[in-house]
Coordinates of C-alpha atoms in Angstrom, one line a residue:
M1 CA 63.1 9.8 150.1
S2 CA 61.3 10.9 146.9
A3 CA 57.7 11.0 146.2
E4 CA 57.8 7.7 143.8
H5 CA 59.6 5.6 146.6
L6 CA 57.4 6.8 149.0
Q7 CA 54.7 5.7 147.2
A8 CA 55.8 2.3 146.3
H9 CA 56.7 1.8 150.5
L10 CA 52.9 2.8 151.1
R11 CA 51.8 0.2 148.9
Q12 CA 53.6 -2.5 150.2
V13 CA 54.1 -1.6 154.1
S14 CA 55.5 -4.0 156.3
V15 CA 56.1 -4.4 160.3
C16 CA 58.1 -5.2 162.8
H17 CA 57.0 -8.0 165.2
Q18 CA 57.8 -7.8 168.4
P19 CA 59.8 -4.4 168.7
I20 CA 61.8 -3.9 171.8
F21 CA 61.7 -0.6 173.8
I22 CA 64.8 -0.1 176.6
I23 CA 63.8 1.9 179.1
G24 CA 64.6 3.3 182.5
S25 CA 66.0 6.6 183.8
P26 CA 68.7 8.6 182.1
R27 CA 72.0 7.9 183.1
S28 CA 71.2 4.2 184.1
G29 CA 72.8 2.3 181.0
T30 CA 70.3 2.7 178.6
T31 CA 72.7 4.2 175.6
I32 CA 75.3 1.4 176.2
L33 CA 72.8 -1.6 176.7
A34 CA 71.0 -0.8 173.2
Q35 CA 74.2 -0.3 171.3
A36 CA 75.4 -3.8 172.6
L37 CA 72.2 -5.6 171.4
A38 CA 72.4 -3.9 168.3
K39 CA 75.4 -6.1 167.9
H40 CA 72.9 -9.0 167.7
S41 CA 72.9 -10.0 163.8
E42 CA 68.6 -10.0 164.3
L43 CA 68.5 -6.9 165.9
W44 CA 69.0 -3.2 164.9
F45 CA 69.6 0.6 166.6
S46 CA 70.1 3.5 165.6
L47 CA 69.6 7.0 167.9
E48 CA 67.0 7.9 170.2
S49 CA 63.6 8.8 168.5
N50 CA 62.2 11.6 171.3
I51 CA 58.9 12.1 168.6
L52 CA 56.9 9.9 170.2
H53 CA 56.7 11.6 173.7
T54 CA 56.1 15.2 171.8
L55 CA 53.3 13.1 170.2
F56 CA 51.9 10.9 172.3
G57 CA 53.0 12.1 175.6
N58 CA 52.2 13.5 178.4
G59 CA 48.4 12.5 178.2
E60 CA 48.0 14.0 175.0
V61 CA 46.3 11.0 172.9
D62 CA 44.0 11.0 175.9
K63 CA 43.4 14.6 175.4
A64 CA 42.7 14.1 171.7
L65 CA 40.5 11.3 172.4
E66 CA 38.5 13.2 175.0
R67 CA 37.7 15.9 172.5
A68 CA 36.6 13.8 169.8
I69 CA 34.3 12.0 172.2
K70 CA 32.6 15.3 173.8
R71 CA 32.5 17.4 171.0
P72 CA 28.7 18.4 170.4
Q73 CA 28.4 16.8 166.8
R74 CA 29.7 13.0 166.8
T75 CA 33.1 12.5 165.0
W76 CA 34.6 9.8 163.0
L77 CA 36.1 8.1 166.1
V78 CA 32.7 7.8 168.0
Q79 CA 30.8 6.5 164.9
E80 CA 33.1 4.0 164.2
G81 CA 33.3 2.9 168.0
V82 CA 37.0 3.1 167.5
D83 CA 38.4 2.8 171.4
R84 CA 41.7 3.8 172.9
D85 CA 43.3 0.5 172.2
E86 CA 42.0 0.3 168.6
F87 CA 42.7 4.2 168.4
L88 CA 46.8 3.4 169.7
G89 CA 47.1 0.4 168.5
F90 CA 46.9 1.8 164.5
L91 CA 48.7 4.7 165.5
G92 CA 51.7 2.6 166.3
L93 CA 51.5 0.1 163.6
G94 CA 52.3 3.3 161.3
I95 CA 55.3 4.4 163.7
N96 CA 56.0 0.8 163.7
A97 CA 56.3 0.7 159.6
L98 CA 58.4 3.6 159.8
Y99 CA 61.3 2.1 162.1
T100 CA 61.0 -1.2 160.1
N101 CA 61.3 1.0 156.8
R102 CA 64.8 2.0 158.4
S103 CA 65.6 -1.4 160.3
Q104 CA 67.0 -3.9 157.3
G105 CA 64.8 -6.7 158.0
R106 CA 65.8 -6.8 161.6
R107 CA 63.9 -6.3 164.4
W108 CA 64.0 -2.9 165.7
I109 CA 65.1 -1.0 169.2
D110 CA 63.8 2.2 170.6
K111 CA 66.1 3.5 173.4
T112 CA 64.2 6.9 174.6
P113 CA 64.6 7.3 178.5
I114 CA 61.5 9.8 178.3
Y115 CA 59.7 6.7 176.9
T116 CA 59.6 5.4 180.4
L117 CA 57.0 7.8 181.7
M118 CA 54.8 6.7 179.0
A119 CA 55.2 3.1 178.6
D120 CA 51.6 2.4 179.2
V121 CA 50.9 4.5 175.9
L122 CA 53.7 2.2 174.0
A123 CA 52.5 -1.1 175.6
A124 CA 48.8 -0.3 173.9
M125 CA 50.7 1.4 170.6
F126 CA 52.7 -1.3 170.3
P127 CA 50.6 -4.7 171.8
D128 CA 53.5 -7.1 171.1
A129 CA 56.5 -5.1 172.3
F130 CA 58.8 -6.0 174.7
F131 CA 60.2 -3.7 177.4
V132 CA 63.8 -4.2 179.1
H133 CA 64.2 -1.9 182.1
I134 CA 67.8 -1.1 182.9
L135 CA 67.8 -0.4 186.7
R136 CA 70.8 1.5 188.2
D137 CA 71.9 2.2 191.5
G138 CA 70.7 5.5 192.2
R139 CA 73.2 7.2 193.8
R140 CA 75.7 6.4 190.8
V141 CA 72.7 7.6 188.3
V142 CA 72.8 10.9 190.6
Q143 CA 76.6 11.6 190.7
S144 CA 76.3 11.1 186.7
M145 CA 73.5 13.3 185.6
A146 CA 75.0 15.8 188.4
H147 CA 78.4 16.1 186.3
F148 CA 76.6 15.3 182.9
L149 CA 76.4 19.0 181.1
N150 CA 80.7 18.8 182.4
R151 CA 80.8 16.7 179.2
F152 CA 80.2 19.2 177.0
N153 CA 81.9 22.9 176.1
I154 CA 80.1 25.9 177.3
D155 CA 78.6 26.4 173.8
H156 CA 77.1 23.5 174.1
V157 CA 75.7 24.1 177.6
A158 CA 74.5 27.3 176.4
D159 CA 72.7 25.8 173.7
V160 CA 71.3 23.2 176.2
L161 CA 69.9 25.7 178.1
D162 CA 68.6 28.1 175.4
A163 CA 66.7 24.9 173.8
D164 CA 62.9 24.6 172.9
M165 CA 61.1 23.5 176.5
E166 CA 60.8 19.9 175.7
E167 CA 64.6 19.4 175.4
R168 CA 64.9 21.6 178.9
A169 CA 62.1 19.7 180.3
F170 CA 64.1 16.9 179.4
I171 CA 67.5 17.6 180.7
L172 CA 67.2 20.6 183.3
P173 CA 65.6 19.2 185.9
W174 CA 68.5 16.4 187.0
G175 CA 71.3 18.1 185.0
I176 CA 71.8 21.4 186.5
N177 CA 70.1 20.4 190.2
F178 CA 70.9 17.7 192.4
R179 CA 67.7 17.7 194.3
G180 CA 66.3 17.3 190.8
A181 CA 68.2 14.7 189.8
C182 CA 67.3 12.7 192.7
R183 CA 63.8 13.2 192.1
T184 CA 64.1 12.1 188.6
W185 CA 65.7 8.8 189.2
S186 CA 63.4 7.6 192.0
L187 CA 60.4 8.9 189.7
Y188 CA 61.1 7.1 186.8
A189 CA 62.5 3.8 188.8
N190 CA 59.3 3.7 190.6
T191 CA 57.1 4.7 187.0
A192 CA 59.2 1.7 185.6
M193 CA 59.2 -1.1 188.0
D194 CA 55.4 -0.3 188.5
F195 CA 54.7 -0.7 184.8
C196 CA 57.2 -4.0 184.6
A197 CA 54.9 -5.5 187.7
R198 CA 52.1 -5.3 185.9
H199 CA 52.7 -6.4 182.3
P200 CA 55.3 -9.3 184.0
T201 CA 55.2 -11.0 180.7
R202 CA 56.2 -8.0 178.1
C203 CA 59.4 -7.0 180.7
L204 CA 62.4 -7.7 181.7
T205 CA 64.2 -5.4 184.7
V206 CA 68.0 -5.8 184.3
I207 CA 70.1 -4.5 187.6
N208 CA 73.0 -2.3 186.0
E209 CA 75.4 -3.6 188.3
E210 CA 74.5 -7.2 188.1
L211 CA 75.4 -6.7 184.2
V212 CA 78.5 -5.4 184.6
A213 CA 79.5 -8.1 187.3
D214 CA 78.3 -10.9 185.2
P215 CA 77.7 -9.6 181.2
Q216 CA 77.4 -13.4 180.0
K217 CA 74.9 -14.1 182.3
G218 CA 72.6 -10.7 181.8
F219 CA 73.1 -10.8 178.3
R220 CA 71.7 -14.7 178.2
D221 CA 68.5 -13.7 180.0
I222 CA 68.3 -10.9 177.9
F223 CA 68.5 -12.9 175.1
D224 CA 65.8 -15.6 176.3
F225 CA 63.3 -13.1 177.4
V226 CA 63.6 -11.2 173.6
G227 CA 63.5 -14.5 171.8
V228 CA 67.3 -14.4 169.9
P229 CA 69.9 -16.8 170.1
P230 CA 72.8 -16.5 172.3
E231 CA 75.6 -14.2 170.3
E232 CA 79.1 -12.7 171.8
A233 CA 79.5 -9.6 169.9
P234 CA 76.8 -7.8 172.3
V235 CA 78.8 -8.9 175.2
D236 CA 82.2 -8.0 173.8
L237 CA 81.1 -4.8 173.1
F238 CA 79.3 -4.4 176.5
Q239 CA 83.1 -5.6 178.2
G240 CA 84.7 -3.1 176.3
R241 CA 83.2 0.1 177.2
R242 CA 82.9 1.9 180.5
V243 CA 79.2 1.8 182.0
N244 CA 77.5 5.0 180.7
S245 CA 79.6 6.0 178.0
S246 CA 77.6 8.0 175.9
F247 CA 80.8 10.2 175.7
S248 CA 83.4 7.4 175.9
Q249 CA 85.9 6.0 173.4
P250 CA 85.9 2.5 173.2
S251 CA 88.0 0.1 175.5
T252 CA 89.9 -3.3 175.3
K253 CA 89.7 -2.8 178.8
P254 CA 86.8 -5.3 180.4
L255 CA 84.8 -3.9 182.7
S256 CA 84.6 -4.6 186.5
I257 CA 82.4 -4.6 189.1
N258 CA 85.2 -3.1 191.6
E259 CA 85.8 -0.3 189.7
L260 CA 82.3 1.1 190.2
S261 CA 82.5 4.3 191.7
E262 CA 80.9 5.1 195.3
P263 CA 79.7 8.4 195.2
W264 CA 78.5 8.3 198.6
N265 CA 81.3 8.8 199.9
E266 CA 82.3 12.1 198.4
W267 CA 79.3 13.5 198.5
T268 CA 78.7 16.6 200.9
L269 CA 76.3 16.4 204.1
D270 CA 73.9 18.2 202.5
Q271 CA 73.8 16.5 199.1
K272 CA 73.4 13.3 201.4
D273 CA 70.2 14.4 203.3
V274 CA 68.9 15.4 199.9
F275 CA 69.2 12.0 198.6
L276 CA 67.9 10.9 201.5
R277 CA 64.9 12.8 201.6
E278 CA 64.2 12.5 197.7
A279 CA 65.3 8.6 197.3
G280 CA 66.2 6.9 200.1
Q281 CA 63.3 5.0 200.2
T282 CA 63.7 4.3 196.6
L283 CA 67.0 2.8 196.7
Q284 CA 65.8 1.0 199.5
K285 CA 62.9 -0.4 197.8
Y286 CA 64.8 -2.0 195.0
G287 CA 67.2 -3.8 197.1
F288 CA 70.2 -1.6 196.6
V289 CA 70.8 -1.4 200.5
T290 CA 68.8 -2.8 203.3
Q291 CA 66.7 -1.6 205.8
D292 CA 69.4 -1.5 208.5
E293 CA 72.1 0.2 205.9
L294 CA 69.4 2.9 205.0
R295 CA 69.0 3.7 208.8
Q296 CA 72.9 3.7 208.9
M297 CA 73.0 6.3 206.2
E298 CA 70.6 8.1 207.9
S299 CA 71.8 8.0 211.5
E300 CA 75.2 9.1 209.8
V301 CA 73.7 12.3 208.5
N302 CA 72.0 13.2 211.2
S303 CA 75.2 12.5 213.5
T304 CA 76.8 14.7 211.3
S305 CA 74.8 17.2 211.1
R306 CA 74.1 17.9 215.2
V307 CA 77.8 17.9 215.0
H308 CA 78.2 20.7 213.0
Q309 CA 75.2 22.7 214.2
L310 CA 77.1 22.3 217.6
Q311 CA 80.4 23.6 216.0
R312 CA 78.9 26.5 214.5
K313 CA 77.1 27.4 217.8
V314 CA 80.7 27.3 219.0
V315 CA 82.0 29.3 216.5
K316 CA 79.3 32.0 216.9
T317 CA 78.7 32.1 220.7
A318 CA 81.2 34.6 222.2
P319 CA 80.9 35.8 225.3
S320 CA 81.0 39.5 226.2
R321 CA 84.1 38.6 228.5
A322 CA 86.1 37.0 226.3
K323 CA 85.5 39.8 223.2
S324 CA 87.0 42.1 225.9
E325 CA 89.5 39.9 226.6
E326 CA 90.9 38.7 223.5
A327 CA 92.5 41.3 220.3
P328 CA 90.6 41.1 217.0
G329 CA 91.3 38.1 214.9
S330 CA 93.3 36.3 217.6
R331 CA 92.6 32.5 218.6
L332 CA 91.1 31.4 221.9
S333 CA 93.5 29.9 224.0
Y334 CA 92.9 26.4 224.8
P335 CA 91.5 26.4 228.3
K336 CA 88.9 29.4 227.0
L337 CA 88.1 27.0 224.0
V338 CA 87.1 24.6 226.4
E339 CA 85.3 26.7 229.0
R340 CA 83.0 28.0 225.6
I341 CA 82.5 24.4 224.3
R342 CA 81.3 23.9 227.8
E343 CA 79.1 26.4 228.2
V344 CA 77.5 25.9 224.6
V345 CA 76.7 22.4 225.5
V346 CA 75.2 23.7 228.5
S347 CA 72.8 26.1 227.0
T348 CA 71.9 23.6 224.2
A349 CA 71.5 20.2 225.5
P350 CA 68.6 19.7 227.7
T351 CA 69.0 19.2 231.6
N352 CA 69.8 15.5 232.8
A353 CA 70.9 14.5 229.0
T354 CA 73.8 12.4 228.3
V355 CA 76.5 14.0 225.9
L356 CA 79.1 12.3 224.3
V357 CA 82.5 14.5 224.2
V358 CA 84.5 13.5 221.3
S359 CA 88.4 14.3 222.3
K360 CA 91.3 13.1 223.2
G361 CA 90.2 12.0 226.9
E362 CA 90.0 15.7 227.3
A363 CA 88.5 15.6 231.1
T364 CA 87.9 18.6 231.6
L365 CA 85.0 18.6 228.7
T366 CA 83.4 16.1 230.7
R367 CA 82.4 18.4 233.5
L368 CA 78.8 19.5 232.5
I369 CA 76.4 21.2 234.7
G370 CA 73.3 19.1 235.2
R371 CA 74.4 16.8 232.4
Q372 CA 76.3 13.9 232.3
A373 CA 79.4 13.4 229.6
W374 CA 80.6 10.2 228.1
H375 CA 84.0 10.1 226.5
F376 CA 83.7 9.0 222.7
P377 CA 85.1 6.6 221.6
Q378 CA 85.6 4.7 225.1
D379 CA 86.3 1.3 226.3
E380 CA 83.9 -1.0 228.1
D381 CA 84.9 0.5 231.8
G382 CA 83.3 3.9 230.2
K383 CA 86.8 5.5 230.1
Y384 CA 88.6 7.1 226.7
S385 CA 89.6 4.1 224.3
G386 CA 92.7 5.8 223.5
Y387 CA 92.2 5.2 220.0
Y388 CA 89.8 6.6 217.0
P389 CA 87.5 4.4 215.3
A390 CA 88.8 2.7 212.6
D391 CA 86.5 4.4 209.7
S392 CA 83.0 5.8 209.5
Q393 CA 81.7 2.7 209.4
D394 CA 83.0 1.8 212.6
A395 CA 82.6 4.7 214.3
I396 CA 78.8 4.9 213.4
A397 CA 78.5 1.5 215.2
H398 CA 80.1 2.6 218.0
L399 CA 77.5 5.8 218.0
E400 CA 74.8 3.5 217.6
A401 CA 75.9 1.4 220.7
L402 CA 76.6 4.3 223.0
R403 CA 72.9 5.2 221.9
A404 CA 71.6 2.0 222.9
K405 CA 73.3 2.5 226.4
G406 CA 71.4 5.9 226.9
A407 CA 73.5 8.7 225.0
D408 CA 71.4 11.5 223.3

């Protein structure tokens, strides 16, 4: 823009009333939601701005105000009695005018996930703005984060890792570290939900999975909240793209709730354990699992972990007589393997413990000195049931039932 055009615009500043911020964790569906809403005839969206966090995030505004107030000599802000809300409001007015200059007379939308962490500042800068928070199941968010850098070629990944600190700070905690991804989702979800609870008339939380299941209702609720008439174009775009499709091409195939991934079933034991420790409570807090389901997930991880520990101990423990009897690299005979397992269990399980034996009814494995052994799975009479549980849920339910009867 030339200096002459700039001066003309600055002399006749116009601003957008009730702009819209879409907030939420990275990989939650903020992009597709903003792109869909931009198809509405009264709304406008371009790209993520990011600059507001650099200028006003991380407490920068409050630091500037504090420095001005604490200077030995009175400053203009102090002399004129400018408080925080007034200061932020006028700062926001300038940003609003800049956005409005590009929004072609429509209400502008900003969608920058990191702004979630400075939503309170934005609420003061734009006192009539609406906030639409999109919340997605943390398991799917973490899975998407874990594969984020796979979308790029190796040269671009190198560029990201060599980027400035602002960009690195945004991507690295969740883009290359599973624990960081879990923590990031939990932080963003809790921060956004807390903000929404304190500003109920200005905020709407949209559950990603519910929007996928019923986009007509979901967008109708959003339209009602931000005060625009219903239109079909946003719904059509949303249905024609895959969720979190920042990188995918448009598709004519409608979305289906049944197509959503179930990453929990793909994760390793360690990944499940990390997720539960870092984000399990958040997952349950916002209704993605019930308390009983969370306990079942924890039980699955803990039970499997104990089995793996026992397996490792069996492999590592090698009685001296067995070493002398077997050639290097040879496999134990079945009777000697059973004997070794019994030795490990006796050396590991406390005296008088009740041990569950997972086998095809192998009687010799239940002969544990000083310990009681039960078959798993078993029938009502305590005998081997003759078949395996149908699936992991069935196995866990059976395990918990036996634990309730006294199994350790």
